[in-house]
Amino acid sequence: MATINDVARAAGVSPSTVSYVLSGRRPISAQTRERVQAAIAELGFHPHAGARALASSRTSVLALVVPLRVDVNVPVIMQFATAVVTASRLHNHDVLLLTKDEGTAGLERVAHSTMVDALIVMDVERDDVRIPALGRLKQPSVLIGRPDDPAGIACVDLDFEAAAAEALRHLSGHGHRRIALVGPSPAVYKRGTTYAERFLTGFTETADELGLETLAHPCEPGREGVRACLADIDAQLPGVTALVVHNEEALRLVLEEVQASGRRVPADISIVAVCPRDVALNMPLPLTSVDIPAHDVGALAVETAMKLLDGRHTEPVRLLPPTLVARESVRSPG
């Protein structure tokens, strides 16, 4: 791979002159510039992101920070990643995907090397240690999620509190009074992941408002975790007639375990899923669901990052309203 020194030797100039041609920071004669550019083309030299940034103040790269922890649903996360990549291309930007769970180290390494124009950060926690670090960077940042204190960093997400309310109101409207929440794994709650906490808050507050008997139960991953979760729900909320499942990985197993217990969906128990549309449609029966709009959230995050780069006004928090689609998994009890 050609280096800047190789280009300098081929063009008969110093490496600093090559750097000035790349950056445009000093006047260079047309003849010298042409020799340098010809050497670059002949050798196939590709300056690193930092050198390109000097010339334009932009790298045309966004960082998407999405730590792939053991308890995240990778297929759903990849829907968000695909949305960010697709939206970025519309703005002539590529995406650098950072998946290692390394706290602030990855953010600072990428930002200080001038590799990216802006950062989009996922899997946001209530007291996220990355937020103070983001505030110190020169590049703008966007959070997909809403922590307790965003510290001035723009946030975009689904309105998970409203999503929980929508699910409960739909079931209540069909006459259900005893409803359980099958939540994410305990580790998600323990980390203070904001989407889980906000959904739980909306579930609890709406249940109180509607006078429902409810139970919220985290669900460990795997069949044994689902089986134990449903057994606890049956023991603690006898006569439960509906489930809200906010756990994409557990969804198919919930259906199988409910059937194994001799109950039919929706004749004996109704289910509202909180998941991407394709997940709800690819179950043994099409599930009534509150959509996780990965495409819209990802596109909104990129749009917000571009506005910040251009110095345009952005709202500090944008929460998308939920959409519930009725399908075949809810009917009135009895």
Coordinates of C-alpha atoms in Angstrom, one line a residue:
M1 CA 0.0 0.0 0.0
A2 CA 1.4 3.4 -1.1
T3 CA 2.3 5.9 1.6
I4 CA 2.6 9.7 1.5
N5 CA 6.4 9.3 1.4
D6 CA 6.0 7.2 -1.8
V7 CA 3.9 9.9 -3.4
A8 CA 6.5 12.5 -2.4
R9 CA 9.4 10.6 -4.0
A10 CA 7.4 10.0 -7.2
A11 CA 6.4 13.6 -7.5
G12 CA 9.9 15.0 -6.5
V13 CA 8.5 16.9 -3.6
S14 CA 8.6 16.7 0.2
P15 CA 5.9 14.8 2.2
S16 CA 4.7 18.1 3.7
T17 CA 4.0 19.4 0.2
V18 CA 1.9 16.3 -0.5
S19 CA 0.0 17.0 2.7
Y20 CA -0.6 20.6 1.7
V21 CA -2.0 19.4 -1.7
L22 CA -4.4 17.1 0.1
S23 CA -5.4 19.6 2.7
G24 CA -5.5 22.8 0.7
R25 CA -4.1 24.6 3.7
R26 CA -1.3 26.3 1.8
P27 CA -1.0 27.6 -1.7
I28 CA 0.8 25.2 -4.1
S29 CA 1.7 26.0 -7.7
A30 CA -0.5 24.4 -10.3
Q31 CA 2.5 22.5 -11.8
T32 CA 3.5 21.0 -8.5
R33 CA -0.1 20.2 -7.6
E34 CA -0.5 18.4 -11.0
R35 CA 2.7 16.3 -10.3
V36 CA 1.4 15.3 -6.9
Q37 CA -2.0 14.4 -8.1
A38 CA -0.5 12.4 -11.0
A39 CA 1.7 10.5 -8.5
I40 CA -1.4 9.8 -6.3
A41 CA -3.3 8.4 -9.2
E42 CA -0.4 6.3 -10.5
L43 CA 0.4 4.8 -7.1
G44 CA -3.3 4.4 -6.0
F45 CA -2.6 6.3 -2.8
H46 CA -5.6 6.7 -0.5
P47 CA -5.2 9.2 2.3
H48 CA -6.6 8.2 5.7
A49 CA -9.7 9.8 7.1
G50 CA -7.8 12.4 9.1
A51 CA -6.0 13.7 5.9
R52 CA -9.3 13.8 4.0
A53 CA -10.9 15.7 6.9
L54 CA -8.2 18.4 6.6
A55 CA -9.3 19.2 3.1
S56 CA -13.0 19.4 3.7
S57 CA -13.5 19.5 7.5
R58 CA -15.7 16.4 6.8
T59 CA -15.0 12.7 6.6
S60 CA -18.4 11.7 5.2
V61 CA -18.5 9.0 7.8
L62 CA -20.9 8.6 10.7
A63 CA -20.2 6.3 13.7
L64 CA -22.9 4.0 14.9
V65 CA -22.2 2.8 18.4
V66 CA -24.1 -0.3 19.3
P67 CA -22.5 -2.6 21.8
L68 CA -23.5 -6.2 21.1
R69 CA -24.1 -7.4 24.6
V70 CA -25.2 -10.9 25.4
D71 CA -28.7 -9.8 26.1
V72 CA -29.5 -7.8 23.0
N73 CA -31.6 -9.0 20.2
V74 CA -29.1 -8.8 17.3
P75 CA -31.6 -9.2 14.4
V76 CA -33.6 -6.2 15.8
I77 CA -30.5 -4.2 16.4
M78 CA -29.4 -4.8 12.8
Q79 CA -32.7 -3.4 11.6
F80 CA -31.7 -0.1 13.2
A81 CA -28.2 -0.4 11.8
T82 CA -29.5 -1.0 8.3
A83 CA -31.8 2.0 8.6
V84 CA -28.9 4.2 9.7
V85 CA -26.7 3.0 6.8
T86 CA -29.5 3.5 4.2
A87 CA -30.3 7.0 5.5
S88 CA -26.6 7.9 5.6
R89 CA -26.1 7.0 2.0
L90 CA -28.8 9.5 1.0
H91 CA -26.6 12.1 2.6
N92 CA -23.4 10.7 0.9
H93 CA -22.1 9.3 4.2
D94 CA -20.8 5.9 5.1
V95 CA -21.2 4.3 8.5
L96 CA -18.5 3.0 10.9
L97 CA -20.1 0.3 13.1
L98 CA -18.7 0.1 16.7
T99 CA -19.9 -3.1 18.4
K100 CA -17.5 -3.6 21.2
D101 CA -18.8 -3.0 24.7
E102 CA -16.0 -0.8 25.9
G103 CA -17.6 2.2 27.6
T104 CA -16.1 5.5 26.5
A105 CA -12.9 4.2 25.1
G106 CA -14.2 3.5 21.6
L107 CA -16.0 6.8 21.4
E108 CA -12.8 8.8 22.3
R109 CA -10.6 6.7 20.0
V110 CA -12.7 7.2 16.9
A111 CA -13.5 10.9 17.6
H112 CA -9.9 11.9 18.4
S113 CA -8.6 10.2 15.3
T114 CA -10.9 12.4 13.2
M115 CA -12.4 9.4 11.5
V116 CA -16.1 10.5 11.7
D117 CA -18.2 13.6 11.4
A118 CA -20.8 12.6 14.1
L119 CA -21.8 9.7 16.3
I120 CA -25.1 7.9 16.8
V121 CA -25.3 6.0 20.0
M122 CA -27.6 3.1 20.8
D123 CA -28.5 0.9 23.8
V124 CA -28.7 4.0 26.0
E125 CA -28.8 3.6 29.8
R126 CA -30.5 5.7 32.5
D127 CA -27.2 7.0 33.8
D128 CA -25.1 6.3 30.8
V129 CA -21.3 6.8 31.4
R130 CA -20.8 7.6 27.7
I131 CA -22.8 10.8 27.9
P132 CA -20.2 13.0 29.7
A133 CA -17.6 11.7 27.2
L134 CA -19.9 12.6 24.2
G135 CA -20.3 16.1 25.6
R136 CA -16.5 16.6 25.5
L137 CA -16.1 15.6 21.9
K138 CA -15.9 18.1 19.1
Q139 CA -18.2 16.0 16.9
P140 CA -22.0 16.2 17.5
S141 CA -23.8 13.1 18.8
V142 CA -27.3 11.7 18.7
L143 CA -28.7 9.2 21.2
I144 CA -31.2 6.5 20.1
G145 CA -32.8 6.4 23.5
R146 CA -33.6 8.9 26.3
P147 CA -31.5 8.9 29.5
D148 CA -32.5 10.7 32.7
D149 CA -30.1 13.6 31.8
P150 CA -29.1 13.8 28.1
A151 CA -26.8 16.8 29.0
G152 CA -27.8 18.7 25.9
I153 CA -27.3 15.7 23.5
A154 CA -30.1 15.2 21.0
C155 CA -32.3 12.2 21.6
V156 CA -34.6 10.3 19.2
D157 CA -36.6 7.1 19.9
L158 CA -40.0 5.5 19.9
D159 CA -42.2 6.8 22.7
F160 CA -42.1 3.6 24.8
E161 CA -44.4 5.0 27.6
A162 CA -47.1 5.7 25.0
A163 CA -46.4 2.3 23.4
A164 CA -47.2 0.5 26.7
A165 CA -50.3 2.7 27.1
E166 CA -51.5 1.9 23.6
A167 CA -51.1 -1.9 24.2
L168 CA -53.1 -1.8 27.5
R169 CA -55.8 0.4 26.2
H170 CA -56.3 -1.9 23.2
L171 CA -56.6 -4.9 25.5
S172 CA -58.8 -3.0 28.0
G173 CA -61.1 -2.0 25.1
H174 CA -61.6 -5.7 24.4
G175 CA -62.7 -6.3 28.1
H176 CA -59.4 -7.6 29.5
R177 CA -58.9 -6.7 33.2
R178 CA -56.0 -9.1 34.2
I179 CA -53.0 -8.4 32.0
A180 CA -49.3 -9.4 32.5
L181 CA -46.2 -7.9 30.9
V182 CA -43.5 -10.4 29.7
G183 CA -40.6 -8.0 29.8
P184 CA -37.0 -8.1 28.7
S185 CA -34.3 -10.1 30.6
P186 CA -33.4 -9.0 34.1
A187 CA -30.0 -7.9 32.9
V188 CA -31.7 -5.3 30.7
Y189 CA -33.5 -3.8 33.7
K190 CA -30.4 -4.1 35.9
R191 CA -28.4 -2.0 33.4
G192 CA -31.0 0.7 33.5
T193 CA -31.7 0.4 29.7
T194 CA -34.0 3.3 29.0
Y195 CA -36.4 1.7 26.5
A196 CA -37.3 -1.1 29.0
E197 CA -37.7 1.3 32.0
R198 CA -39.9 3.7 30.0
F199 CA -42.1 0.9 28.7
L200 CA -42.5 -0.4 32.3
T201 CA -43.4 3.1 33.5
G202 CA -46.0 3.5 30.9
F203 CA -47.4 0.0 31.6
T204 CA -47.7 0.7 35.4
E205 CA -49.1 4.2 35.1
T206 CA -51.7 3.2 32.5
A207 CA -52.8 0.1 34.5
D208 CA -53.4 2.4 37.5
E209 CA -55.3 4.8 35.3
L210 CA -57.5 2.1 33.8
G211 CA -58.0 0.2 37.1
L212 CA -56.5 -3.0 35.7
E213 CA -55.0 -5.9 37.6
T214 CA -51.5 -6.3 36.2
L215 CA -48.1 -7.9 36.8
A216 CA -44.8 -7.1 35.1
H217 CA -42.3 -9.9 35.0
P218 CA -38.8 -9.9 33.4
C219 CA -38.1 -13.0 31.3
E220 CA -34.8 -14.8 31.2
P221 CA -33.6 -15.9 27.8
G222 CA -34.3 -19.4 26.5
R223 CA -37.1 -21.9 26.8
E224 CA -36.6 -22.5 30.5
G225 CA -36.6 -18.7 31.2
V226 CA -39.9 -18.3 29.3
R227 CA -41.5 -21.3 31.0
A228 CA -40.5 -20.0 34.5
C229 CA -41.8 -16.5 33.6
L230 CA -45.2 -17.8 32.5
A231 CA -45.4 -20.1 35.6
D232 CA -44.8 -17.1 37.9
I233 CA -47.4 -15.1 36.0
D234 CA -50.0 -17.8 36.4
A235 CA -49.2 -18.2 40.1
Q236 CA -49.1 -14.4 40.9
L237 CA -52.0 -13.3 38.7
P238 CA -54.5 -16.2 38.5
G239 CA -56.9 -15.9 35.7
V240 CA -54.7 -13.7 33.5
T241 CA -56.4 -13.3 30.2
A242 CA -53.9 -11.3 28.2
L243 CA -50.1 -10.8 27.8
V244 CA -48.1 -7.9 26.5
V245 CA -44.8 -9.3 25.3
H246 CA -42.0 -6.8 25.2
N247 CA -39.3 -9.3 24.4
E248 CA -38.7 -10.2 20.7
E249 CA -36.5 -13.2 21.4
A250 CA -39.0 -14.7 23.8
L251 CA -42.0 -14.2 21.5
R252 CA -42.1 -17.5 19.6
L253 CA -41.3 -19.4 22.8
V254 CA -44.2 -17.7 24.6
L255 CA -46.6 -18.8 22.0
E256 CA -45.3 -22.4 22.1
E257 CA -45.4 -22.6 25.9
V258 CA -48.9 -21.1 26.1
Q259 CA -50.0 -23.8 23.6
A260 CA -48.2 -26.4 25.6
S261 CA -50.2 -25.4 28.7
G262 CA -53.4 -26.1 26.8
R263 CA -54.4 -22.5 26.1
R264 CA -55.2 -21.2 22.7
V265 CA -54.4 -17.7 21.3
P266 CA -56.6 -15.8 21.2
A267 CA -59.5 -18.0 22.4
D268 CA -58.1 -18.5 25.9
I269 CA -55.5 -15.8 26.1
S270 CA -54.8 -12.7 24.1
I271 CA -51.3 -11.4 23.1
V272 CA -50.0 -8.0 22.1
A273 CA -46.4 -8.0 20.9
V274 CA -44.0 -5.0 21.0
C275 CA -41.7 -5.7 18.1
P276 CA -40.9 -4.9 14.5
R277 CA -43.7 -5.5 12.0
D278 CA -41.9 -8.4 10.2
V279 CA -41.5 -10.2 13.5
A280 CA -45.2 -10.0 14.3
L281 CA -46.1 -11.3 10.9
N282 CA -43.7 -14.2 11.0
M283 CA -45.2 -15.9 14.0
P284 CA -47.5 -19.0 13.8
L285 CA -50.4 -16.5 13.7
P286 CA -50.1 -12.8 12.8
L287 CA -49.9 -11.0 16.1
T288 CA -51.5 -7.8 17.1
S289 CA -48.5 -5.6 17.8
V290 CA -47.1 -2.2 18.6
D291 CA -44.5 -1.6 16.0
I292 CA -40.8 -0.9 16.8
P293 CA -40.2 1.5 13.9
A294 CA -36.5 0.8 13.4
H295 CA -36.4 2.3 9.9
D296 CA -38.1 5.6 11.0
V297 CA -35.9 5.9 14.2
G298 CA -32.7 5.2 12.3
A299 CA -33.6 7.7 9.6
L300 CA -34.5 10.3 12.2
A301 CA -31.2 9.8 14.0
V302 CA -29.3 10.4 10.7
E303 CA -31.4 13.4 9.8
T304 CA -30.7 14.9 13.3
A305 CA -27.0 14.3 12.9
M306 CA -26.9 16.1 9.6
K307 CA -28.8 19.1 11.0
L308 CA -26.3 19.3 13.8
L309 CA -23.4 19.2 11.3
D310 CA -25.0 22.0 9.3
G311 CA -25.7 24.1 12.3
R312 CA -29.4 23.9 11.9
H313 CA -32.0 23.8 14.7
T314 CA -32.9 20.4 16.1
E315 CA -35.4 19.5 18.8
P316 CA -33.6 18.2 21.9
V317 CA -35.9 15.2 22.2
R318 CA -38.0 13.5 19.4
L319 CA -40.2 10.6 20.4
L320 CA -42.1 8.9 17.6
P321 CA -45.8 8.1 18.5
P322 CA -46.5 4.4 18.6
T323 CA -48.6 2.5 16.0
L324 CA -50.7 -0.5 17.1
V325 CA -51.9 -2.8 14.3
A326 CA -54.7 -5.2 15.2
R327 CA -54.3 -8.7 13.7
E328 CA -55.3 -12.1 14.9
S329 CA -54.1 -12.5 18.5
V330 CA -56.6 -10.5 20.5
R331 CA -60.3 -11.1 21.3
S332 CA -62.6 -10.5 24.2
P333 CA -62.1 -12.9 27.1
G334 CA -64.6 -15.7 27.8

